[in-house]
């Protein structure tokens, strides 16, 4: 699997072109606005998953 952030690139928003590369054939019929919406949606989901993981690792008092 390709790395999302290849070495030497900042870990900020990835470009529309990079999103197209990652999506491959699924991106062929999508316009830039649709790719951007998918990118923002994926970013939101990733942040929620990370937050859930972090919360799971925090000790809780029962």
mmCIF file with all atom_site columns, N, CA and C in Angstrom, residues 23-54:
data_model
loop_
_atom_site.group_PDB
_atom_site.id
_atom_site.type_symbol
_atom_site.label_atom_id
_atom_site.label_alt_id
_atom_site.label_comp_id
_atom_site.label_asym_id
_atom_site.label_entity_id
_atom_site.label_seq_id
_atom_site.pdbx_PDB_ins_code
_atom_site.Cartn_x
_atom_site.Cartn_y
_atom_site.Cartn_z
_atom_site.occupancy
_atom_site.B_iso_or_equiv
_atom_site.pdbx_formal_charge
_atom_site.auth_seq_id
_atom_site.auth_comp_id
_atom_site.auth_asym_id
_atom_site.auth_atom_id
_atom_site.pdbx_PDB_model_num
ATOM 1  N N  . UNK A 1 23 ? -7.229  7.264  -4.658  1.00 0.00 ? 23 UNK A N  1
ATOM 2  C CA . UNK A 1 23 ? -8.524  6.693  -5.011  1.00 0.00 ? 23 UNK A CA 1
ATOM 3  C C  . UNK A 1 23 ? -8.463  5.834  -6.280  1.00 0.00 ? 23 UNK A C  1
ATOM 4  N N  . UNK A 1 24 ? -7.454  6.088  -7.105  1.00 0.00 ? 24 UNK A N  1
ATOM 5  C CA . UNK A 1 24 ? -7.278  5.293  -8.318  1.00 0.00 ? 24 UNK A CA 1
ATOM 6  C C  . UNK A 1 24 ? -8.459  5.404  -9.265  1.00 0.00 ? 24 UNK A C  1
ATOM 7  N N  . UNK A 1 25 ? -8.906  4.264  -9.775  1.00 0.00 ? 25 UNK A N  1
ATOM 8  C CA . UNK A 1 25 ? -9.996  4.233  -10.759 1.00 0.00 ? 25 UNK A CA 1
ATOM 9  C C  . UNK A 1 25 ? -11.303 4.791  -10.202 1.00 0.00 ? 25 UNK A C  1
ATOM 10 N N  . UNK A 1 26 ? -11.478 4.760  -8.899  1.00 0.00 ? 26 UNK A N  1
ATOM 11 C CA . UNK A 1 26 ? -12.703 5.285  -8.291  1.00 0.00 ? 26 UNK A CA 1
ATOM 12 C C  . UNK A 1 26 ? -12.843 6.793  -8.465  1.00 0.00 ? 26 UNK A C  1
ATOM 13 N N  . UNK A 1 27 ? -11.744 7.478  -8.763  1.00 0.00 ? 27 UNK A N  1
ATOM 14 C CA . UNK A 1 27 ? -11.775 8.935  -8.885  1.00 0.00 ? 27 UNK A CA 1
ATOM 15 C C  . UNK A 1 27 ? -11.945 9.425  -10.320 1.00 0.00 ? 27 UNK A C  1
ATOM 16 N N  . UNK A 1 28 ? -11.951 8.515  -11.264 1.00 0.00 ? 28 UNK A N  1
ATOM 17 C CA . UNK A 1 28 ? -11.959 8.901  -12.679 1.00 0.00 ? 28 UNK A CA 1
ATOM 18 C C  . UNK A 1 28 ? -13.125 9.818  -13.025 1.00 0.00 ? 28 UNK A C  1
ATOM 19 N N  . UNK A 1 29 ? -14.313 9.501  -12.560 1.00 0.00 ? 29 UNK A N  1
ATOM 20 C CA . UNK A 1 29 ? -15.502 10.272 -12.921 1.00 0.00 ? 29 UNK A CA 1
ATOM 21 C C  . UNK A 1 29 ? -15.853 11.378 -11.926 1.00 0.00 ? 29 UNK A C  1
ATOM 22 N N  . UNK A 1 30 ? -14.985 11.640 -10.954 1.00 0.00 ? 30 UNK A N  1
ATOM 23 C CA . UNK A 1 30 ? -15.278 12.654 -9.936  1.00 0.00 ? 30 UNK A CA 1
ATOM 24 C C  . UNK A 1 30 ? -14.644 13.993 -10.294 1.00 0.00 ? 30 UNK A C  1
ATOM 25 N N  . UNK A 1 31 ? -15.399 15.075 -10.053 1.00 0.00 ? 31 UNK A N  1
ATOM 26 C CA . UNK A 1 31 ? -14.837 16.412 -10.258 1.00 0.00 ? 31 UNK A CA 1
ATOM 27 C C  . UNK A 1 31 ? -14.018 16.791 -9.021  1.00 0.00 ? 31 UNK A C  1
ATOM 28 N N  . UNK A 1 32 ? -13.265 17.872 -9.127  1.00 0.00 ? 32 UNK A N  1
ATOM 29 C CA . UNK A 1 32 ? -12.415 18.313 -8.021  1.00 0.00 ? 32 UNK A CA 1
ATOM 30 C C  . UNK A 1 32 ? -13.223 18.589 -6.753  1.00 0.00 ? 32 UNK A C  1
ATOM 31 N N  . UNK A 1 33 ? -14.433 19.156 -6.900  1.00 0.00 ? 33 UNK A N  1
ATOM 32 C CA . UNK A 1 33 ? -15.260 19.425 -5.717  1.00 0.00 ? 33 UNK A CA 1
ATOM 33 C C  . UNK A 1 33 ? -15.653 18.137 -5.005  1.00 0.00 ? 33 UNK A C  1
ATOM 34 N N  . UNK A 1 34 ? -15.956 17.093 -5.761  1.00 0.00 ? 34 UNK A N  1
ATOM 35 C CA . UNK A 1 34 ? -16.308 15.811 -5.155  1.00 0.00 ? 34 UNK A CA 1
ATOM 36 C C  . UNK A 1 34 ? -15.106 15.181 -4.458  1.00 0.00 ? 34 UNK A C  1
ATOM 37 N N  . UNK A 1 35 ? -13.939 15.303 -5.072  1.00 0.00 ? 35 UNK A N  1
ATOM 38 C CA . UNK A 1 35 ? -12.705 14.798 -4.451  1.00 0.00 ? 35 UNK A CA 1
ATOM 39 C C  . UNK A 1 35 ? -12.442 15.559 -3.156  1.00 0.00 ? 35 UNK A C  1
ATOM 40 N N  . UNK A 1 36 ? -12.632 16.879 -3.188  1.00 0.00 ? 36 UNK A N  1
ATOM 41 C CA . UNK A 1 36 ? -12.412 17.692 -1.991  1.00 0.00 ? 36 UNK A CA 1
ATOM 42 C C  . UNK A 1 36 ? -13.376 17.300 -0.873  1.00 0.00 ? 36 UNK A C  1
ATOM 43 N N  . UNK A 1 37 ? -14.639 17.059 -1.210  1.00 0.00 ? 37 UNK A N  1
ATOM 44 C CA . UNK A 1 37 ? -15.607 16.638 -0.191  1.00 0.00 ? 37 UNK A CA 1
ATOM 45 C C  . UNK A 1 37 ? -15.216 15.286 0.398   1.00 0.00 ? 37 UNK A C  1
ATOM 46 N N  . UNK A 1 38 ? -14.778 14.371 -0.443  1.00 0.00 ? 38 UNK A N  1
ATOM 47 C CA . UNK A 1 38 ? -14.336 13.054 0.033   1.00 0.00 ? 38 UNK A CA 1
ATOM 48 C C  . UNK A 1 38 ? -13.113 13.197 0.932   1.00 0.00 ? 38 UNK A C  1
ATOM 49 N N  . UNK A 1 39 ? -12.200 14.096 0.553   1.00 0.00 ? 39 UNK A N  1
ATOM 50 C CA . UNK A 1 39 ? -10.991 14.326 1.356   1.00 0.00 ? 39 UNK A CA 1
ATOM 51 C C  . UNK A 1 39 ? -11.350 14.867 2.730   1.00 0.00 ? 39 UNK A C  1
ATOM 52 N N  . UNK A 1 40 ? -12.264 15.853 2.770   1.00 0.00 ? 40 UNK A N  1
ATOM 53 C CA . UNK A 1 40 ? -12.670 16.428 4.055   1.00 0.00 ? 40 UNK A CA 1
ATOM 54 C C  . UNK A 1 40 ? -13.409 15.413 4.917   1.00 0.00 ? 40 UNK A C  1
ATOM 55 N N  . UNK A 1 41 ? -14.232 14.603 4.284   1.00 0.00 ? 41 UNK A N  1
ATOM 56 C CA . UNK A 1 41 ? -14.978 13.563 4.998   1.00 0.00 ? 41 UNK A CA 1
ATOM 57 C C  . UNK A 1 41 ? -14.000 12.535 5.583   1.00 0.00 ? 41 UNK A C  1
ATOM 58 N N  . UNK A 1 42 ? -13.041 12.099 4.789   1.00 0.00 ? 42 UNK A N  1
ATOM 59 C CA . UNK A 1 42 ? -12.046 11.131 5.253   1.00 0.00 ? 42 UNK A CA 1
ATOM 60 C C  . UNK A 1 42 ? -11.229 11.702 6.404   1.00 0.00 ? 42 UNK A C  1
ATOM 61 N N  . UNK A 1 43 ? -10.898 12.982 6.329   1.00 0.00 ? 43 UNK A N  1
ATOM 62 C CA . UNK A 1 43 ? -10.151 13.630 7.408   1.00 0.00 ? 43 UNK A CA 1
ATOM 63 C C  . UNK A 1 43 ? -10.961 13.624 8.701   1.00 0.00 ? 43 UNK A C  1
ATOM 64 N N  . UNK A 1 44 ? -12.242 13.926 8.606   1.00 0.00 ? 44 UNK A N  1
ATOM 65 C CA . UNK A 1 44 ? -13.113 13.935 9.782   1.00 0.00 ? 44 UNK A CA 1
ATOM 66 C C  . UNK A 1 44 ? -13.206 12.544 10.399  1.00 0.00 ? 44 UNK A C  1
ATOM 67 N N  . UNK A 1 45 ? -13.427 11.542 9.556   1.00 0.00 ? 45 UNK A N  1
ATOM 68 C CA . UNK A 1 45 ? -13.523 10.165 10.051  1.00 0.00 ? 45 UNK A CA 1
ATOM 69 C C  . UNK A 1 45 ? -12.209 9.752  10.722  1.00 0.00 ? 45 UNK A C  1
ATOM 70 N N  . UNK A 1 46 ? -11.085 10.081 10.103  1.00 0.00 ? 46 UNK A N  1
ATOM 71 C CA . UNK A 1 46 ? -9.786  9.731  10.678  1.00 0.00 ? 46 UNK A CA 1
ATOM 72 C C  . UNK A 1 46 ? -9.600  10.376 12.045  1.00 0.00 ? 46 UNK A C  1
ATOM 73 N N  . UNK A 1 47 ? -9.994  11.636 12.182  1.00 0.00 ? 47 UNK A N  1
ATOM 74 C CA . UNK A 1 47 ? -9.855  12.323 13.469  1.00 0.00 ? 47 UNK A CA 1
ATOM 75 C C  . UNK A 1 47 ? -10.726 11.685 14.547  1.00 0.00 ? 47 UNK A C  1
ATOM 76 N N  . UNK A 1 48 ? -11.937 11.269 14.174  1.00 0.00 ? 48 UNK A N  1
ATOM 77 C CA . UNK A 1 48 ? -12.834 10.614 15.134  1.00 0.00 ? 48 UNK A CA 1
ATOM 78 C C  . UNK A 1 48 ? -12.253 9.270  15.568  1.00 0.00 ? 48 UNK A C  1
ATOM 79 N N  . UNK A 1 49 ? -11.748 8.495  14.619  1.00 0.00 ? 49 UNK A N  1
ATOM 80 C CA . UNK A 1 49 ? -11.153 7.197  14.941  1.00 0.00 ? 49 UNK A CA 1
ATOM 81 C C  . UNK A 1 49 ? -9.949  7.365  15.858  1.00 0.00 ? 49 UNK A C  1
ATOM 82 N N  . UNK A 1 50 ? -9.119  8.340  15.569  1.00 0.00 ? 50 UNK A N  1
ATOM 83 C CA . UNK A 1 50 ? -7.948  8.598  16.419  1.00 0.00 ? 50 UNK A CA 1
ATOM 84 C C  . UNK A 1 50 ? -8.400  8.987  17.826  1.00 0.00 ? 50 UNK A C  1
ATOM 85 N N  . UNK A 1 51 ? -9.384  9.866  17.920  1.00 0.00 ? 51 UNK A N  1
ATOM 86 C CA . UNK A 1 51 ? -9.882  10.288 19.222  1.00 0.00 ? 51 UNK A CA 1
ATOM 87 C C  . UNK A 1 51 ? -10.459 9.105  20.001  1.00 0.00 ? 51 UNK A C  1
ATOM 88 N N  . UNK A 1 52 ? -11.179 8.233  19.326  1.00 0.00 ? 52 UNK A N  1
ATOM 89 C CA . UNK A 1 52 ? -11.723 7.041  19.983  1.00 0.00 ? 52 UNK A CA 1
ATOM 90 C C  . UNK A 1 52 ? -10.600 6.148  20.490  1.00 0.00 ? 52 UNK A C  1
ATOM 91 N N  . UNK A 1 53 ? -9.545  5.986  19.693  1.00 0.00 ? 53 UNK A N  1
ATOM 92 C CA . UNK A 1 53 ? -8.406  5.171  20.092  1.00 0.00 ? 53 UNK A CA 1
ATOM 93 C C  . UNK A 1 53 ? -7.713  5.772  21.316  1.00 0.00 ? 53 UNK A C  1
ATOM 94 N N  . UNK A 1 54 ? -7.508  7.074  21.288  1.00 0.00 ? 54 UNK A N  1
ATOM 95 C CA . UNK A 1 54 ? -6.844  7.756  22.405  1.00 0.00 ? 54 UNK A CA 1
ATOM 96 C C  . UNK A 1 54 ? -7.693  7.614  23.671  1.00 0.00 ? 54 UNK A C  1
#
